[in-house]
């Protein structure tokens, strides 16, 4: 698909997904403004981009107003890992709610298309499996995950109200668990935890009995889905699920990581966190039909690339012996 060069704002652009997105947008010849308060992101993620004249970084918290002139906004700012979003839950809700209001106000003023990085967490602990976009979800409004889940749900409400009230061109992507290089080793998410534990031959921590499931999408596939969604006409608003329907239990994931790393790690069962969803798998029929998109990277191949990334990182930090 032909993509014309644009001025594009990426909030959360120094994070895991945001940095990959900025890279693809710059490669395609766009001018990118990356706004990030570096709460969970880092300048290291965008180090190579900083040398490009098409890329600009601004340290800013989107809960405060932002005045820039752009054609498109990808709103990715928000900590995504449970340990980080629960560290300062009020700030997490503010980022989703006040942050979205500011970015929608900006989109309204400059007449920009705006895409929200929503999440499969809007489905909560789902009673419908696999999850399709018409399912309203089962979310605890007052638990430790609520700051993230309800913040993201409210952000979706705001996006659709700005659409109805101000006729904005909105896109809502419901992203399912995504992994790949540039996840932080201490992020607390399952893929990074298991890989770092396996590489350092420490016990793999499985929360609960490990029969809970997730469906893991490799980062390159996910970014392609976001780009295609932004390229759609004004009639396409979503919500639209983006993820890989291949579902694994946490035990299966642990075994695969141990095998791919060739690790001698044992498995250590730990208590299951409160409100941890039992199962999660996207129905991606809407993405297939509307965007002509489906993921192409198998879990085994994506994990191998991610393991290679963490291996390099740990060696450079001296946490893994060079063989
Ligand atoms: P991440 O934590 O690596 O990135 C989030 C970025 O947002 C970080 O760079 C952080 O510093 C920045 N940020 C946080 N609060 C901010 C604020 N108030 N102002 C400015 N910047 C702020 O997480 P990620 O995995 O890259 O997730 C990116 C987006 O995608 C998030 O909105 C997340 O909810 C969504 N998402 C991710 C996944 C996934 O599996 N990775 C799944 C569903 C949804
Ligand atoms: N806003 C912003 N940048 C802009 C325009 C608006 O950050 O370029 C913020 C503004 O501070 C406001 C929010 O977006 O709080 C919502 O703007 P909107 O115009 O929708 O509402 P209003 O200004 O009427 O409250
Ligand atoms: N998990 C685990 N061990 C870990 C980290 C997470 O078993 O070291 C489990 C967690 O309880 C959940 C699943 O892995 O059931 C996915 O967790 P993650 O935090 O990556 O994503 P989310 O729960 O937000 O989908």
mmCIF file of C-alpha atoms and ligand atoms in Angstrom:
data_model
loop_
_atom_site.group_PDB
_atom_site.id
_atom_site.type_symbol
_atom_site.label_atom_id
_atom_site.label_comp_id
_atom_site.label_asym_id
_atom_site.label_seq_id
_atom_site.Cartn_x
_atom_site.Cartn_y
_atom_site.Cartn_z
ATOM 1 C CA UNK A 1 0.000 0.000 0.000
ATOM 2 C CA UNK A 2 1.282 3.491 -0.920
ATOM 3 C CA UNK A 3 1.719 5.629 2.218
ATOM 4 C CA UNK A 4 2.161 9.404 1.820
ATOM 5 C CA UNK A 5 4.647 11.184 4.109
ATOM 6 C CA UNK A 6 2.904 12.806 7.078
ATOM 7 C CA UNK A 7 3.571 14.635 10.324
ATOM 8 C CA UNK A 8 2.838 12.068 12.974
ATOM 9 C CA UNK A 9 2.688 12.220 16.763
ATOM 10 C CA UNK A 10 3.399 9.012 18.681
ATOM 11 C CA UNK A 11 2.686 9.231 22.403
ATOM 12 C CA UNK A 12 4.528 6.598 24.416
ATOM 13 C CA UNK A 13 6.980 6.505 21.514
ATOM 14 C CA UNK A 14 9.982 5.627 23.702
ATOM 15 C CA UNK A 15 8.270 2.477 24.993
ATOM 16 C CA UNK A 16 8.351 -1.067 23.680
ATOM 17 C CA UNK A 17 5.653 -0.853 20.989
ATOM 18 C CA UNK A 18 6.045 2.896 20.459
ATOM 19 C CA UNK A 19 9.725 2.698 19.532
ATOM 20 C CA UNK A 20 9.069 0.005 16.916
ATOM 21 C CA UNK A 21 6.213 2.073 15.534
ATOM 22 C CA UNK A 22 8.349 5.251 15.351
ATOM 23 C CA UNK A 23 11.018 3.284 13.504
ATOM 24 C CA UNK A 24 8.571 2.044 10.867
ATOM 25 C CA UNK A 25 7.016 5.505 10.448
ATOM 26 C CA UNK A 26 10.414 7.195 9.985
ATOM 27 C CA UNK A 27 11.531 4.458 7.571
ATOM 28 C CA UNK A 28 8.427 5.184 5.502
ATOM 29 C CA UNK A 29 9.550 8.825 5.167
ATOM 30 C CA UNK A 30 7.260 10.449 7.747
ATOM 31 C CA UNK A 31 8.198 13.191 10.215
ATOM 32 C CA UNK A 32 7.640 11.797 13.684
ATOM 33 C CA UNK A 33 7.243 13.573 17.010
ATOM 34 C CA UNK A 34 7.724 11.129 19.854
ATOM 35 C CA UNK A 35 6.230 12.334 23.136
ATOM 36 C CA UNK A 36 7.025 10.329 26.249
ATOM 37 C CA UNK A 37 7.524 11.037 29.951
ATOM 38 C CA UNK A 38 9.965 8.077 30.169
ATOM 39 C CA UNK A 39 7.965 6.482 32.991
ATOM 40 C CA UNK A 40 8.486 2.988 31.557
ATOM 41 C CA UNK A 41 10.130 3.901 28.261
ATOM 42 C CA UNK A 42 13.740 4.872 27.704
ATOM 43 C CA UNK A 43 15.893 6.959 25.417
ATOM 44 C CA UNK A 44 17.876 3.790 24.729
ATOM 45 C CA UNK A 45 14.849 2.453 22.776
ATOM 46 C CA UNK A 46 15.004 5.430 20.389
ATOM 47 C CA UNK A 47 18.783 5.976 20.406
ATOM 48 C CA UNK A 48 19.212 5.256 16.695
ATOM 49 C CA UNK A 49 16.179 7.330 15.742
ATOM 50 C CA UNK A 50 17.570 10.392 17.524
ATOM 51 C CA UNK A 51 20.111 10.838 14.726
ATOM 52 C CA UNK A 52 17.375 11.120 12.077
ATOM 53 C CA UNK A 53 16.235 14.591 10.990
ATOM 54 C CA UNK A 54 12.748 13.127 10.579
ATOM 55 C CA UNK A 55 12.536 12.257 14.276
ATOM 56 C CA UNK A 56 12.022 14.516 17.260
ATOM 57 C CA UNK A 57 11.755 13.491 20.914
ATOM 58 C CA UNK A 58 9.913 15.544 23.499
ATOM 59 C CA UNK A 59 9.791 14.646 27.191
ATOM 60 C CA UNK A 60 6.220 15.385 28.166
ATOM 61 C CA UNK A 61 3.416 13.859 30.232
ATOM 62 C CA UNK A 62 0.206 13.658 28.167
ATOM 63 C CA UNK A 63 -1.952 14.313 31.217
ATOM 64 C CA UNK A 64 -0.915 17.927 30.530
ATOM 65 C CA UNK A 65 -2.046 19.746 27.362
ATOM 66 C CA UNK A 66 0.141 19.506 24.285
ATOM 67 C CA UNK A 67 0.182 21.872 21.340
ATOM 68 C CA UNK A 68 1.756 20.518 18.135
ATOM 69 C CA UNK A 69 0.648 20.497 14.505
ATOM 70 C CA UNK A 70 0.266 16.968 13.106
ATOM 71 C CA UNK A 71 -1.783 14.909 10.618
ATOM 72 C CA UNK A 72 -2.007 11.736 12.671
ATOM 73 C CA UNK A 73 -1.768 10.730 16.334
ATOM 74 C CA UNK A 74 -0.957 7.253 17.636
ATOM 75 C CA UNK A 75 -1.872 7.361 21.340
ATOM 76 C CA UNK A 76 0.248 4.656 22.968
ATOM 77 C CA UNK A 77 1.274 6.399 26.198
ATOM 78 C CA UNK A 78 0.387 4.233 29.208
ATOM 79 C CA UNK A 79 2.381 1.737 31.246
ATOM 80 C CA UNK A 80 1.328 -1.730 30.092
ATOM 81 C CA UNK A 81 2.842 -4.160 32.559
ATOM 82 C CA UNK A 82 0.839 -4.914 35.737
ATOM 83 C CA UNK A 83 3.743 -4.105 38.094
ATOM 84 C CA UNK A 84 4.212 -0.700 36.483
ATOM 85 C CA UNK A 85 0.596 0.322 36.027
ATOM 86 C CA UNK A 86 -0.188 -0.740 39.611
ATOM 87 C CA UNK A 87 2.787 1.177 41.050
ATOM 88 C CA UNK A 88 0.975 4.516 40.671
ATOM 89 C CA UNK A 89 -2.611 3.522 39.819
ATOM 90 C CA UNK A 90 -4.002 7.059 39.970
ATOM 91 C CA UNK A 91 -1.445 8.222 37.424
ATOM 92 C CA UNK A 92 -2.358 5.208 35.238
ATOM 93 C CA UNK A 93 -6.018 6.241 35.139
ATOM 94 C CA UNK A 94 -5.022 9.876 34.564
ATOM 95 C CA UNK A 95 -2.841 8.858 31.636
ATOM 96 C CA UNK A 96 -5.683 6.961 29.974
ATOM 97 C CA UNK A 97 -8.426 9.469 30.784
ATOM 98 C CA UNK A 98 -6.853 12.962 31.009
ATOM 99 C CA UNK A 99 -4.244 11.916 28.462
ATOM 100 C CA UNK A 100 -6.890 10.784 25.979
ATOM 101 C CA UNK A 101 -8.912 13.969 26.499
ATOM 102 C CA UNK A 102 -5.831 16.057 25.711
ATOM 103 C CA UNK A 103 -4.921 14.016 22.651
ATOM 104 C CA UNK A 104 -8.532 14.097 21.415
ATOM 105 C CA UNK A 105 -8.662 17.856 22.007
ATOM 106 C CA UNK A 106 -5.466 18.165 19.993
ATOM 107 C CA UNK A 107 -6.862 15.959 17.205
ATOM 108 C CA UNK A 108 -9.998 18.091 17.147
ATOM 109 C CA UNK A 109 -8.062 21.373 16.914
ATOM 110 C CA UNK A 110 -5.750 20.247 14.092
ATOM 111 C CA UNK A 111 -8.228 17.863 12.443
ATOM 112 C CA UNK A 112 -5.890 14.867 12.789
ATOM 113 C CA UNK A 113 -6.755 11.178 12.611
ATOM 114 C CA UNK A 114 -6.242 9.601 16.019
ATOM 115 C CA UNK A 115 -5.609 5.967 16.965
ATOM 116 C CA UNK A 116 -5.957 4.630 20.482
ATOM 117 C CA UNK A 117 -3.858 1.696 21.699
ATOM 118 C CA UNK A 118 -6.590 -0.060 23.636
ATOM 119 C CA UNK A 119 -6.233 -3.527 25.039
ATOM 120 C CA UNK A 120 -7.714 -6.979 25.411
ATOM 121 C CA UNK A 121 -7.956 -6.043 29.116
ATOM 122 C CA UNK A 122 -11.214 -4.260 28.250
ATOM 123 C CA UNK A 123 -12.652 -7.803 28.100
ATOM 124 C CA UNK A 124 -11.445 -8.440 31.683
ATOM 125 C CA UNK A 125 -11.761 -12.092 32.736
ATOM 126 C CA UNK A 126 -13.906 -13.024 29.737
ATOM 127 C CA UNK A 127 -16.935 -15.309 29.736
ATOM 128 C CA UNK A 128 -16.815 -15.452 25.934
ATOM 129 C CA UNK A 129 -13.997 -17.309 24.204
ATOM 130 C CA UNK A 130 -12.386 -16.345 21.888
ATOM 131 C CA UNK A 131 -13.127 -12.651 22.407
ATOM 132 C CA UNK A 132 -14.786 -10.759 19.597
ATOM 133 C CA UNK A 133 -15.246 -6.997 19.482
ATOM 134 C CA UNK A 134 -18.990 -7.156 20.189
ATOM 135 C CA UNK A 135 -18.324 -8.684 23.645
ATOM 136 C CA UNK A 136 -18.635 -6.032 26.401
ATOM 137 C CA UNK A 137 -16.325 -7.755 28.866
ATOM 138 C CA UNK A 138 -16.284 -8.758 32.513
ATOM 139 C CA UNK A 139 -14.193 -6.232 34.400
ATOM 140 C CA UNK A 140 -13.853 -5.633 38.130
ATOM 141 C CA UNK A 141 -14.231 -1.837 38.595
ATOM 142 C CA UNK A 142 -12.497 -1.715 41.998
ATOM 143 C CA UNK A 143 -9.625 -4.208 41.889
ATOM 144 C CA UNK A 144 -5.856 -3.687 41.472
ATOM 145 C CA UNK A 145 -6.077 -4.086 37.671
ATOM 146 C CA UNK A 146 -8.987 -1.637 37.380
ATOM 147 C CA UNK A 147 -6.838 1.490 36.980
ATOM 148 C CA UNK A 148 -5.620 0.029 33.698
ATOM 149 C CA UNK A 149 -8.731 -1.842 32.533
ATOM 150 C CA UNK A 150 -11.263 0.849 33.411
ATOM 151 C CA UNK A 151 -8.911 3.644 32.298
ATOM 152 C CA UNK A 152 -8.666 1.997 28.886
ATOM 153 C CA UNK A 153 -12.426 1.396 28.784
ATOM 154 C CA UNK A 154 -13.080 5.055 29.584
ATOM 155 C CA UNK A 155 -10.578 6.073 26.900
ATOM 156 C CA UNK A 156 -12.582 4.044 24.369
ATOM 157 C CA UNK A 157 -15.743 5.832 25.547
ATOM 158 C CA UNK A 158 -14.034 9.197 25.046
ATOM 159 C CA UNK A 159 -12.871 8.247 21.563
ATOM 160 C CA UNK A 160 -16.382 7.257 20.508
ATOM 161 C CA UNK A 161 -17.911 10.357 22.133
ATOM 162 C CA UNK A 162 -15.456 12.643 20.321
ATOM 163 C CA UNK A 163 -16.479 10.804 17.165
ATOM 164 C CA UNK A 164 -20.216 11.263 17.839
ATOM 165 C CA UNK A 165 -19.958 14.786 19.241
ATOM 166 C CA UNK A 166 -17.166 16.295 17.111
ATOM 167 C CA UNK A 167 -17.009 13.932 14.118
ATOM 168 C CA UNK A 168 -13.367 13.054 14.714
ATOM 169 C CA UNK A 169 -11.664 10.386 12.651
ATOM 170 C CA UNK A 170 -10.916 7.767 15.327
ATOM 171 C CA UNK A 171 -9.385 4.287 15.309
ATOM 172 C CA UNK A 172 -9.485 1.999 18.328
ATOM 173 C CA UNK A 173 -7.171 -1.034 18.314
ATOM 174 C CA UNK A 174 -7.657 -3.673 21.022
ATOM 175 C CA UNK A 175 -4.168 -5.059 21.328
ATOM 176 C CA UNK A 176 -3.636 -8.555 22.748
ATOM 177 C CA UNK A 177 -0.421 -9.647 24.496
ATOM 178 C CA UNK A 178 2.512 -8.627 22.328
ATOM 179 C CA UNK A 179 6.179 -9.485 22.823
ATOM 180 C CA UNK A 180 9.531 -8.919 21.182
ATOM 181 C CA UNK A 181 12.855 -7.084 21.436
ATOM 182 C CA UNK A 182 12.882 -3.966 23.670
ATOM 183 C CA UNK A 183 10.549 -5.345 26.297
ATOM 184 C CA UNK A 184 12.282 -4.441 29.530
ATOM 185 C CA UNK A 185 14.002 -7.313 31.326
ATOM 186 C CA UNK A 186 12.437 -6.247 34.642
ATOM 187 C CA UNK A 187 9.061 -5.353 33.144
ATOM 188 C CA UNK A 188 7.294 -8.187 34.975
ATOM 189 C CA UNK A 189 5.482 -9.398 31.863
ATOM 190 C CA UNK A 190 5.483 -13.113 31.345
ATOM 191 C CA UNK A 191 7.548 -13.378 28.152
ATOM 192 C CA UNK A 192 10.384 -11.161 29.396
ATOM 193 C CA UNK A 193 10.339 -12.795 32.847
ATOM 194 C CA UNK A 194 10.533 -16.346 31.469
ATOM 195 C CA UNK A 195 13.274 -15.516 28.959
ATOM 196 C CA UNK A 196 15.474 -13.679 31.470
ATOM 197 C CA UNK A 197 14.963 -16.451 34.033
ATOM 198 C CA UNK A 198 15.799 -19.142 31.456
ATOM 199 C CA UNK A 199 18.895 -17.312 30.206
ATOM 200 C CA UNK A 200 20.225 -16.920 33.745
ATOM 201 C CA UNK A 201 19.231 -20.515 34.713
ATOM 202 C CA UNK A 202 17.049 -19.220 37.534
ATOM 203 C CA UNK A 203 13.666 -20.829 38.300
ATOM 204 C CA UNK A 204 10.839 -19.893 35.931
ATOM 205 C CA UNK A 205 8.077 -18.263 37.994
ATOM 206 C CA UNK A 206 4.635 -19.535 36.990
ATOM 207 C CA UNK A 207 1.797 -17.735 38.740
ATOM 208 C CA UNK A 208 -1.048 -20.057 39.753
ATOM 209 C CA UNK A 209 -1.115 -23.545 38.236
ATOM 210 C CA UNK A 210 -0.034 -22.267 34.809
ATOM 211 C CA UNK A 211 -3.163 -23.473 33.008
ATOM 212 C CA UNK A 212 -4.291 -19.887 32.332
ATOM 213 C CA UNK A 213 -3.869 -18.929 28.686
ATOM 214 C CA UNK A 214 -2.722 -15.968 26.633
ATOM 215 C CA UNK A 215 -2.246 -15.521 22.873
ATOM 216 C CA UNK A 216 1.077 -13.923 22.005
ATOM 217 C CA UNK A 217 1.669 -11.695 18.990
ATOM 218 C CA UNK A 218 5.136 -10.791 17.728
ATOM 219 C CA UNK A 219 5.794 -7.037 17.694
ATOM 220 C CA UNK A 220 6.394 -6.700 13.917
ATOM 221 C CA UNK A 221 2.998 -8.234 13.138
ATOM 222 C CA UNK A 222 1.274 -5.952 15.633
ATOM 223 C CA UNK A 223 2.891 -2.774 14.272
ATOM 224 C CA UNK A 224 1.819 -3.689 10.735
ATOM 225 C CA UNK A 225 -1.742 -4.031 12.046
ATOM 226 C CA UNK A 226 -1.605 -0.567 13.655
ATOM 227 C CA UNK A 227 -0.265 1.011 10.446
ATOM 228 C CA UNK A 228 -2.978 -0.618 8.347
ATOM 229 C CA UNK A 229 -5.666 0.508 10.769
ATOM 230 C CA UNK A 230 -4.443 4.117 10.639
ATOM 231 C CA UNK A 231 -4.506 3.939 6.819
ATOM 232 C CA UNK A 232 -8.228 3.101 6.688
ATOM 233 C CA UNK A 233 -10.903 5.639 5.750
ATOM 234 C CA UNK A 234 -12.951 7.661 8.235
ATOM 235 C CA UNK A 235 -15.731 5.050 8.242
ATOM 236 C CA UNK A 236 -13.450 2.516 9.976
ATOM 237 C CA UNK A 237 -13.365 3.288 13.690
ATOM 238 C CA UNK A 238 -12.930 -0.155 15.243
ATOM 239 C CA UNK A 239 -12.767 -1.338 17.899
ATOM 240 C CA UNK A 240 -10.683 -3.919 16.169
ATOM 241 C CA UNK A 241 -8.791 -6.793 17.785
ATOM 242 C CA UNK A 242 -5.104 -7.058 16.892
ATOM 243 C CA UNK A 243 -3.331 -10.143 18.150
ATOM 244 C CA UNK A 244 -2.260 -13.647 17.301
ATOM 245 C CA UNK A 245 -4.998 -16.234 17.862
ATOM 246 C CA UNK A 246 -2.457 -18.996 18.656
ATOM 247 C CA UNK A 247 -3.210 -19.636 22.349
ATOM 248 C CA UNK A 248 -0.797 -21.103 24.920
ATOM 249 C CA UNK A 249 -0.972 -21.927 28.591
ATOM 250 C CA UNK A 250 1.762 -20.444 30.775
ATOM 251 C CA UNK A 251 3.132 -23.962 31.338
ATOM 252 C CA UNK A 252 3.435 -24.484 27.581
ATOM 253 C CA UNK A 253 5.131 -21.104 27.233
ATOM 254 C CA UNK A 254 7.605 -21.922 30.023
ATOM 255 C CA UNK A 255 8.465 -25.278 28.423
ATOM 256 C CA UNK A 256 8.986 -23.696 25.013
ATOM 257 C CA UNK A 257 11.245 -20.960 26.418
ATOM 258 C CA UNK A 258 13.307 -23.538 28.368
ATOM 259 C CA UNK A 259 13.669 -25.639 25.207
ATOM 260 C CA UNK A 260 14.636 -22.721 22.936
ATOM 261 C CA UNK A 261 17.161 -21.332 25.424
ATOM 262 C CA UNK A 262 18.517 -24.800 26.268
ATOM 263 C CA UNK A 263 18.169 -23.775 29.907
ATOM 264 C CA UNK A 264 18.471 -25.830 33.075
ATOM 265 C CA UNK A 265 15.866 -23.674 34.871
ATOM 266 C CA UNK A 266 13.361 -25.417 37.108
ATOM 267 C CA UNK A 267 9.738 -24.264 37.445
ATOM 268 C CA UNK A 268 8.644 -22.414 40.566
ATOM 269 C CA UNK A 269 4.882 -22.029 41.154
ATOM 270 C CA UNK A 270 3.879 -18.723 42.800
ATOM 271 C CA UNK A 271 0.481 -17.346 43.877
ATOM 272 C CA UNK A 272 -1.826 -16.141 41.121
ATOM 273 C CA UNK A 273 -2.289 -12.341 41.166
ATOM 274 C CA UNK A 274 -5.776 -10.980 41.973
ATOM 275 C CA UNK A 275 -8.188 -10.846 38.999
ATOM 276 C CA UNK A 276 -5.696 -12.552 36.664
ATOM 277 C CA UNK A 277 -7.745 -13.482 33.555
ATOM 278 C CA UNK A 278 -8.124 -17.261 33.027
ATOM 279 C CA UNK A 279 -8.017 -17.232 29.272
ATOM 280 C CA UNK A 280 -7.519 -14.870 26.391
ATOM 281 C CA UNK A 281 -7.632 -15.353 22.638
ATOM 282 C CA UNK A 282 -8.575 -12.811 19.989
ATOM 283 C CA UNK A 283 -11.096 -13.411 17.270
ATOM 284 C CA UNK A 284 -9.416 -11.487 14.441
ATOM 285 C CA UNK A 285 -12.044 -11.915 11.710
ATOM 286 C CA UNK A 286 -12.679 -8.162 11.683
ATOM 287 C CA UNK A 287 -8.969 -7.365 11.192
ATOM 288 C CA UNK A 288 -8.685 -9.985 8.450
ATOM 289 C CA UNK A 289 -11.650 -8.565 6.536
ATOM 290 C CA UNK A 290 -11.192 -4.828 7.189
ATOM 291 C CA UNK A 291 -7.399 -4.590 7.096
ATOM 292 C CA UNK A 292 -6.444 -7.716 5.149
ATOM 293 C CA UNK A 293 -4.216 -8.390 8.141
ATOM 294 C CA UNK A 294 -3.267 -11.471 10.057
ATOM 295 C CA UNK A 295 -0.097 -12.252 12.005
ATOM 296 C CA UNK A 296 2.573 -14.259 10.232
ATOM 297 C CA UNK A 297 5.246 -14.881 12.902
ATOM 298 C CA UNK A 298 4.946 -18.199 14.766
ATOM 299 C CA UNK A 299 5.495 -18.124 18.536
ATOM 300 C CA UNK A 300 8.594 -20.322 18.252
ATOM 301 C CA UNK A 301 10.217 -17.947 15.701
ATOM 302 C CA UNK A 302 9.243 -14.771 17.538
ATOM 303 C CA UNK A 303 10.532 -16.168 20.813
ATOM 304 C CA UNK A 304 13.846 -17.114 19.174
ATOM 305 C CA UNK A 305 14.327 -13.490 18.035
ATOM 306 C CA UNK A 306 13.334 -12.172 21.456
ATOM 307 C CA UNK A 307 15.671 -14.588 23.215
ATOM 308 C CA UNK A 308 18.533 -13.417 20.957
ATOM 309 C CA UNK A 309 17.767 -9.811 21.961
ATOM 310 C CA UNK A 310 17.750 -10.539 25.701
ATOM 311 C CA UNK A 311 20.838 -12.715 25.382
ATOM 312 C CA UNK A 312 22.735 -9.762 23.867
ATOM 313 C CA UNK A 313 21.377 -7.392 26.497
ATOM 314 C CA UNK A 314 22.282 -9.601 29.462
ATOM 315 C CA UNK A 315 25.760 -10.243 28.094
ATOM 316 C CA UNK A 316 26.350 -6.515 27.673
ATOM 317 C CA UNK A 317 25.242 -6.024 31.282
ATOM 318 C CA UNK A 318 27.531 -8.879 32.407
ATOM 319 C CA UNK A 319 24.547 -10.840 33.752
ATOM 320 C CA UNK A 320 25.182 -13.768 31.440
ATOM 321 C CA UNK A 321 28.556 -15.336 30.847
ATOM 322 C CA UNK A 322 29.890 -15.135 27.296
ATOM 323 C CA UNK A 323 30.404 -18.713 26.100
HETATM 324 P P1 LIG B 1 5.537 0.497 27.528
HETATM 325 O O1 LIG B 1 5.350 0.639 28.991
HETATM 326 O O2 LIG B 1 6.823 -0.049 27.023
HETATM 327 O O3 LIG B 1 5.250 1.857 26.766
HETATM 328 C C1 LIG B 1 4.404 2.864 27.246
HETATM 329 C C2 LIG B 1 5.112 4.192 27.063
HETATM 330 O O4 LIG B 1 4.259 5.248 27.507
HETATM 331 C C3 LIG B 1 6.402 4.299 27.887
HETATM 332 O O5 LIG B 1 7.448 4.746 27.067
HETATM 333 C C4 LIG B 1 6.048 5.298 28.980
HETATM 334 O O6 LIG B 1 7.161 6.024 29.452
HETATM 335 C C5 LIG B 1 5.019 6.160 28.274
HETATM 336 N N1 LIG B 1 4.097 6.863 29.170
HETATM 337 C C6 LIG B 1 3.405 6.356 30.206
HETATM 338 N N2 LIG B 1 2.634 7.305 30.766
HETATM 339 C C7 LIG B 1 2.833 8.448 30.050
HETATM 340 C C8 LIG B 1 2.332 9.771 30.141
HETATM 341 N N3 LIG B 1 1.449 10.113 31.077
HETATM 342 N N4 LIG B 1 2.768 10.686 29.242
HETATM 343 C C9 LIG B 1 3.677 10.359 28.298
HETATM 344 N N5 LIG B 1 4.186 9.112 28.170
HETATM 345 C C10 LIG B 1 3.771 8.167 29.036
HETATM 346 O O7 LIG B 1 4.314 -0.435 27.033
HETATM 347 P P2 LIG B 1 3.988 -1.020 25.589
HETATM 348 O O8 LIG B 1 3.897 -2.492 25.723
HETATM 349 O O9 LIG B 1 4.857 -0.437 24.562
HETATM 350 O O10 LIG B 1 2.499 -0.480 25.400
HETATM 351 C C11 LIG B 1 2.197 0.612 24.572
HETATM 352 C C12 LIG B 1 0.693 0.797 24.526
HETATM 353 O O11 LIG B 1 0.068 -0.380 23.997
HETATM 354 C C13 LIG B 1 0.062 1.052 25.904
HETATM 355 O O12 LIG B 1 -0.949 2.002 25.768
HETATM 356 C C14 LIG B 1 -0.514 -0.295 26.256
HETATM 357 O O13 LIG B 1 -1.621 -0.157 27.111
HETATM 358 C C15 LIG B 1 -0.912 -0.840 24.892
HETATM 359 N N6 LIG B 1 -0.956 -2.302 24.901
HETATM 360 C C16 LIG B 1 0.195 -3.035 24.924
HETATM 361 C C17 LIG B 1 0.097 -4.423 24.966
HETATM 362 C C18 LIG B 1 1.333 -5.298 24.975
HETATM 363 O O14 LIG B 1 1.202 -6.522 25.090
HETATM 364 N N7 LIG B 1 2.523 -4.788 24.828
HETATM 365 C C19 LIG B 1 -1.150 -5.061 24.982
HETATM 366 C C20 LIG B 1 -2.274 -4.263 24.982
HETATM 367 C C21 LIG B 1 -2.189 -2.890 24.921
HETATM 368 N N1 LIG B 2 -5.826 20.326 24.142
HETATM 369 C C1 LIG B 2 -4.480 20.068 23.932
HETATM 370 N N2 LIG B 2 -3.934 20.465 22.739
HETATM 371 C C2 LIG B 2 -4.653 21.077 21.768
HETATM 372 C C3 LIG B 2 -6.018 21.319 21.989
HETATM 373 C C4 LIG B 2 -6.589 20.909 23.196
HETATM 374 O O1 LIG B 2 -3.796 19.522 24.778
HETATM 375 O O2 LIG B 2 -4.071 21.384 20.722
HETATM 376 C C5 LIG B 2 -6.430 19.900 25.405
HETATM 377 C C6 LIG B 2 -7.060 21.055 26.122
HETATM 378 O O3 LIG B 2 -6.186 21.462 27.144
HETATM 379 C C7 LIG B 2 -8.341 20.495 26.677
HETATM 380 C C8 LIG B 2 -8.483 19.111 26.082
HETATM 381 O O4 LIG B 2 -7.452 18.997 25.117
HETATM 382 O O5 LIG B 2 -8.245 20.324 28.066
HETATM 383 C C9 LIG B 2 -9.804 18.879 25.432
HETATM 384 O O6 LIG B 2 -9.980 19.823 24.400
HETATM 385 P P1 LIG B 2 -11.424 20.155 23.842
HETATM 386 O O7 LIG B 2 -11.252 21.229 22.820
HETATM 387 O O8 LIG B 2 -12.094 18.908 23.399
HETATM 388 O O9 LIG B 2 -12.228 20.632 25.102
HETATM 389 P P2 LIG B 2 -12.242 21.997 25.884
HETATM 390 O O10 LIG B 2 -10.989 22.758 25.552
HETATM 391 O O11 LIG B 2 -13.455 22.659 25.389
HETATM 392 O O12 LIG B 2 -12.303 21.562 27.298
HETATM 393 N N1 LIG B 3 2.770 -14.719 34.663
HETATM 394 C C1 LIG B 3 3.477 -15.812 35.160
HETATM 395 N N2 LIG B 3 4.765 -15.611 35.549
HETATM 396 C C2 LIG B 3 5.377 -14.407 35.468
HETATM 397 C C3 LIG B 3 4.665 -13.296 34.950
HETATM 398 C C4 LIG B 3 3.350 -13.495 34.566
HETATM 399 O O1 LIG B 3 2.956 -16.936 35.220
HETATM 400 O O2 LIG B 3 6.560 -14.326 35.844
HETATM 401 C C5 LIG B 3 1.380 -14.942 34.200
HETATM 402 C C6 LIG B 3 0.366 -13.918 34.698
HETATM 403 O O3 LIG B 3 -0.145 -14.295 35.943
HETATM 404 C C7 LIG B 3 -0.671 -13.995 33.588
HETATM 405 C C8 LIG B 3 0.148 -14.285 32.332
HETATM 406 O O4 LIG B 3 1.394 -14.799 32.796
HETATM 407 O O5 LIG B 3 -1.548 -15.068 33.816
HETATM 408 C C9 LIG B 3 0.406 -13.046 31.470
HETATM 409 O O6 LIG B 3 0.932 -12.022 32.306
HETATM 410 P P1 LIG B 3 1.404 -10.601 31.757
HETATM 411 O O7 LIG B 3 1.667 -9.756 32.946
HETATM 412 O O8 LIG B 3 2.498 -10.793 30.770
HETATM 413 O O9 LIG B 3 0.160 -10.068 30.926
HETATM 414 P P2 LIG B 3 -1.400 -9.865 31.271
HETATM 415 O O10 LIG B 3 -1.740 -10.572 32.544
HETATM 416 O O11 LIG B 3 -1.562 -8.397 31.375
HETATM 417 O O12 LIG B 3 -2.081 -10.486 30.111
#
